[in-house]
XYZ file of C-alpha atoms in Angstrom:
364
model
C 0.005 0.014 0.009
C 1.160 3.568 -0.653
C 0.434 5.970 2.191
C 0.554 9.805 1.932
C 0.305 11.713 4.781
C 0.152 15.429 4.362
C 0.782 17.623 7.720
C 1.605 21.092 8.589
C 4.925 20.358 10.493
C 7.012 17.561 12.091
C 8.109 19.364 15.303
C 7.118 18.729 18.827
C 3.369 17.909 19.396
C 0.978 15.068 19.835
C 0.037 14.859 15.944
C 3.591 14.692 15.031
C 4.327 12.206 17.301
C 1.166 10.057 15.933
C 2.275 10.601 12.498
C 6.024 9.242 13.091
C 4.835 6.122 15.071
C 2.124 5.393 12.147
C 4.722 5.885 9.535
C 7.449 3.936 10.988
C 4.865 1.276 11.782
C 3.678 1.200 8.079
C 6.812 0.795 6.388
C 7.975 -1.795 8.679
C 5.037 -3.851 7.502
C 5.952 -3.493 4.032
C 4.031 -0.439 3.129
C 5.528 2.551 1.146
C 5.005 5.912 2.765
C 5.770 9.511 2.020
C 5.297 12.566 4.336
C 4.509 16.049 2.826
C 5.322 18.695 5.036
C 4.212 22.309 5.006
C 6.804 23.369 7.278
C 10.376 24.187 5.152
C 12.336 25.404 7.893
C 10.946 23.235 10.953
C 12.748 20.728 12.853
C 11.628 16.918 12.633
C 11.402 16.089 16.234
C 10.750 12.332 16.324
C 12.408 9.492 14.939
C 11.419 8.365 11.188
C 12.431 5.208 9.529
C 15.018 5.668 6.830
C 12.230 4.158 4.456
C 10.064 6.926 5.098
C 10.180 9.700 2.376
C 9.945 13.294 4.028
C 9.456 15.971 1.549
C 9.520 19.577 3.113
C 7.140 21.478 0.804
C 7.242 24.905 2.551
C 4.411 27.407 3.485
C 1.482 28.830 1.451
C 1.366 32.397 1.056
C -2.052 33.103 1.911
C -2.155 36.933 0.727
C -1.761 36.078 -2.802
C -4.344 34.241 -4.667
C -1.533 33.608 -7.521
C 0.625 32.113 -4.790
C -2.296 29.931 -3.251
C -3.059 28.537 -6.690
C 0.633 27.532 -7.368
C 0.800 26.100 -4.147
C -2.093 23.841 -4.795
C -1.051 22.777 -8.110
C 2.557 22.030 -6.665
C 0.832 19.892 -4.219
C -1.510 18.497 -6.729
C 1.375 17.350 -9.111
C 3.265 15.802 -6.013
C 0.102 13.824 -5.074
C -0.261 12.616 -8.810
C 3.325 11.768 -9.156
C 3.377 9.569 -5.888
C 0.134 7.748 -6.617
C -0.903 6.988 -3.144
C -3.729 4.485 -2.341
C -4.927 6.622 0.316
C -4.070 10.243 1.661
C -4.191 11.030 5.268
C -4.030 14.921 6.377
C -4.041 16.404 9.937
C -5.218 19.712 10.998
C -8.054 21.725 9.565
C -6.678 24.309 7.148
C -4.035 21.326 5.546
C -6.857 19.139 4.863
C -8.685 21.759 3.241
C -5.764 22.616 0.762
C -4.983 19.223 0.399
C -8.757 18.107 -0.667
C -8.856 21.098 -3.091
C -5.634 19.724 -4.419
C -7.336 16.257 -4.841
C -10.268 17.627 -6.676
C -10.912 15.479 -9.655
C -8.274 12.681 -8.716
C -9.027 9.061 -7.775
C -7.384 9.049 -4.211
C -9.315 8.463 -0.906
C -8.548 11.337 1.760
C -8.599 10.769 5.256
C -8.751 13.646 7.771
C -7.729 13.150 11.278
C -9.173 15.578 13.737
C -6.802 16.458 16.758
C -8.536 18.976 18.969
C -11.768 20.131 20.153
C -13.578 21.515 16.961
C -15.518 24.041 18.982
C -12.535 25.936 20.073
C -10.384 25.948 16.733
C -12.761 26.315 13.705
C -14.608 29.645 14.835
C -13.267 32.203 12.536
C -14.731 32.656 8.921
C -11.466 31.482 7.503
C -11.373 28.322 9.840
C -15.190 27.639 9.101
C -14.301 27.919 5.354
C -11.525 25.216 5.502
C -14.016 23.048 7.675
C -16.739 23.336 4.832
C -14.150 22.156 2.441
C -13.050 19.385 4.644
C -16.445 18.007 5.300
C -17.469 18.330 1.678
C -14.349 16.639 -0.069
C -13.070 14.040 2.549
C -13.838 10.573 2.152
C -13.046 9.506 6.033
C -12.662 11.044 9.461
C -10.772 9.752 12.315
C -11.402 11.222 15.639
C -9.659 10.622 18.868
C -12.831 10.971 21.031
C -16.420 10.188 20.772
C -17.245 13.792 22.041
C -15.469 15.192 19.041
C -16.947 12.830 16.596
C -20.815 13.457 18.307
C -19.971 17.418 17.233
C -20.062 16.659 13.589
C -23.148 15.859 11.324
C -24.453 12.083 10.939
C -23.184 12.320 7.475
C -19.693 12.785 8.738
C -20.083 10.147 11.401
C -21.179 7.331 9.217
C -17.708 7.887 7.590
C -15.737 7.856 10.617
C -14.051 5.899 13.262
C -12.665 6.978 16.842
C -9.219 5.612 17.173
C -6.931 6.520 20.217
C -3.414 7.398 19.825
C -0.513 5.144 19.681
C 1.932 4.298 22.183
C 5.595 3.060 21.236
C 6.303 0.925 23.922
C 9.795 -0.023 22.877
C 10.878 3.683 23.299
C 9.690 3.463 26.957
C 11.636 3.369 30.140
C 10.566 0.880 32.338
C 8.277 2.079 35.227
C 9.602 3.586 38.358
C 10.346 1.164 41.242
C 10.921 2.533 44.774
C 10.454 5.870 46.332
C 9.289 8.529 43.825
C 11.211 12.194 43.465
C 9.349 14.770 45.379
C 8.617 16.188 41.960
C 5.216 17.225 40.025
C 5.636 17.653 36.157
C 3.365 18.449 33.496
C 4.133 18.568 29.573
C 2.392 20.735 26.941
C 2.849 23.524 24.776
C 2.839 26.891 27.016
C -0.123 27.778 25.380
C -3.708 29.484 26.927
C -5.131 26.325 26.027
C -3.190 24.283 28.168
C -3.720 26.615 31.046
C -0.359 26.047 32.883
C -1.183 29.345 34.856
C -4.121 27.624 36.748
C -1.451 24.573 37.704
C 1.256 27.182 38.583
C -1.425 28.876 40.843
C -2.558 25.446 42.448
C 0.947 24.408 43.400
C 1.643 27.673 44.984
C -1.582 26.929 47.381
C 0.229 23.927 48.729
C 3.865 25.027 48.389
C 4.190 25.952 52.064
C 2.524 22.449 53.330
C 5.190 20.626 50.827
C 8.642 22.641 51.081
C 10.511 19.814 49.581
C 8.441 19.511 46.689
C 9.322 21.176 43.072
C 7.543 21.278 40.068
C 8.908 21.016 36.101
C 6.625 22.133 33.047
C 8.005 21.095 30.028
C 7.336 22.380 26.878
C 7.561 25.731 24.730
C 4.984 28.269 23.082
C 3.573 32.106 23.486
C 2.689 31.871 27.164
C 6.238 31.369 28.332
C 7.090 34.781 29.619
C 3.484 35.392 31.189
C 4.394 32.079 33.175
C 7.878 33.198 34.066
C 6.183 36.447 35.294
C 3.772 34.620 37.263
C 6.246 32.450 38.957
C 8.562 35.227 39.742
C 5.265 37.269 41.205
C 4.474 34.177 43.427
C 7.958 33.980 44.814
C 8.521 30.352 43.546
C 11.251 30.869 41.128
C 13.396 28.287 43.306
C 10.295 25.808 42.990
C 8.560 25.866 39.636
C 11.003 25.378 36.521
C 10.083 25.658 32.911
C 12.140 23.093 31.116
C 11.551 23.711 27.440
C 11.297 20.714 25.138
C 13.592 18.061 25.334
C 14.233 14.907 23.676
C 13.848 12.384 26.157
C 11.056 13.560 28.065
C 9.934 10.153 29.248
C 13.147 9.406 31.128
C 12.909 12.793 32.704
C 9.077 12.525 34.386
C 9.210 8.584 34.823
C 10.257 8.961 38.636
C 7.698 11.907 39.419
C 5.297 11.730 42.157
C 2.436 13.328 40.049
C 1.748 14.003 36.763
C -0.560 17.032 36.399
C -2.472 18.269 33.268
C -4.527 21.566 33.132
C -5.571 21.997 30.027
C -9.098 23.619 29.022
C -9.594 21.480 25.748
C -7.904 19.168 24.159
C -8.077 16.071 21.665
C -6.640 13.049 23.275
C -3.926 14.050 25.313
C -0.666 12.322 24.531
C 1.500 13.690 27.460
C -1.212 12.348 29.885
C -1.775 9.058 28.102
C 2.169 8.609 28.285
C 2.684 9.463 32.057
C -0.480 6.804 32.955
C 1.388 3.876 30.967
C 4.583 4.750 32.924
C 2.300 4.359 36.174
C 2.834 7.835 37.558
C 0.178 9.195 39.498
C -2.127 11.519 37.279
C -4.635 14.443 37.680
C -6.405 16.039 34.688
C -8.990 18.600 33.985
C -11.896 17.282 32.378
C -11.122 18.835 29.360
C -13.733 18.980 26.298
C -14.250 17.033 24.556
C -13.596 13.969 26.564
C -10.333 13.120 25.877
C -9.175 13.120 29.308
C -12.452 11.236 30.239
C -11.748 8.396 27.928
C -8.231 7.670 29.751
C -9.094 8.293 33.483
C -11.935 6.420 35.607
C -11.766 9.133 38.491
C -10.159 7.715 41.616
C -9.650 4.682 39.955
C -6.649 5.350 37.694
C -6.052 9.168 38.346
C -8.210 12.089 39.188
C -10.413 14.192 37.285
C -11.175 17.957 38.321
C -13.269 20.240 36.329
C -11.679 22.787 34.076
C -10.332 26.190 35.302
C -11.188 25.100 39.063
C -8.251 26.385 41.101
C -9.591 24.939 44.441
C -10.480 21.226 42.587
C -6.875 21.104 41.090
C -5.459 22.291 44.507
C -7.307 19.754 46.635
C -6.400 17.280 43.946
C -2.737 17.500 44.169
C -2.883 17.975 47.858
C -4.868 14.461 48.029
C -2.393 12.737 45.848
C 0.622 14.170 48.032
C -1.134 13.157 51.566
C -2.340 9.767 50.497
C 0.698 7.943 48.722
C -1.061 4.462 48.874
C -3.943 5.470 47.081
C -2.004 7.353 44.675
C 0.247 4.174 44.008
C -2.700 2.222 43.530
C -4.188 4.572 40.791
C -0.641 5.013 39.059
C -0.451 1.094 39.274
C -4.019 0.930 37.602
C -3.252 3.470 34.969
C -0.461 1.048 33.441
C -3.510 -1.272 31.988
C -4.181 1.740 29.672
C -1.192 0.474 27.469
C -3.837 -2.561 26.256
C -5.806 -0.012 24.807
C -3.249 2.337 23.098
C -0.289 -0.088 22.396
C 1.190 0.298 18.719
C 0.237 -2.785 17.487
C -3.381 -2.437 18.435
C -3.820 1.157 17.034
C -2.073 0.233 13.808
C -4.512 -2.414 13.067
C -7.302 -0.113 13.861
C -6.167 2.488 11.228
C -5.459 -0.212 8.656
C -9.017 -1.458 9.105
C -10.625 2.014 8.629
C -8.077 2.735 5.756
C -9.169 -0.210 3.998
C -12.660 0.296 4.584
C -12.589 3.930 2.792
C -10.352 2.858 0.250
C -13.233 -0.003 -0.471
C -15.938 2.428 -0.362
C -14.348 5.073 -2.383
C -13.845 1.995 -5.105
C -17.149 0.886 -5.059
C -18.309 4.419 -5.388
C -16.370 5.177 -8.340
């Protein structure tokens, strides 16, 4: 099978990690995989098998109609030259451009929704992209039932809910013994992720737990505001912004708590990985239900309402005070691997791809 991914970039992020895992798995199984990347200057953050063909097409100049048409024509030529059995596109605007380039061609197109549609598709431009995606795409992959249910019945009938894969051979062993007096969080420094709430919640318990520190991994536009907040709370020696790191799992595996404070999300990769590592986890119940798909409250982690400082504060306090309960939740969370291991998720993708290909073939 010839599989073409069309993506906005291959830097650090949940979608990029999933694309790399799927691409590597597909070529290992004998498929041909090409990735067309719209970010010409960006890094490739995650390992790609040497058999994966990565091409950096570059960004589209949206201010010039001539440039837009030229970009779409170039993409169309590349699609035709590769002659894929299926095209898979991530992110609303990229899929819309891909759909335009694919008009009149025989290739089935699958869109993978990566976030909460209610928060990312609100501008006129994004709504226009969304219309093109819904009109010109053959199949949809959602991460949560909540996201799927926000779409029309026509879309739902040609869709599947598939969780993100975990690449277990890249995972360190679960931590044995006493955990570090450390609370960790991983995510882009962005208002969506609401690290401000997490920092405030930690500040509320900092005096009660003077030996504990917090490390937040990730980069983003909120960084300076977070630095200022940490300084104002006089916690510069207790809360650290660690940036992006390559060996993130090794950095967090020994932590006592993994905390996630997002307001909305697709399926939180970082939370999922922390759970599989057996770290006791607390997360906001972010829409459209990704965290709730992973965490059964008080069984394999804690769920608290979004933007609820008191609830997050109390949750952190509970996990630190009740180490036996926290350890039990962490041990239970490891079982999530049965649902998200790479082999299982890749089979689900293969099955859905075949379903969409067959449907497209019968339609033609």
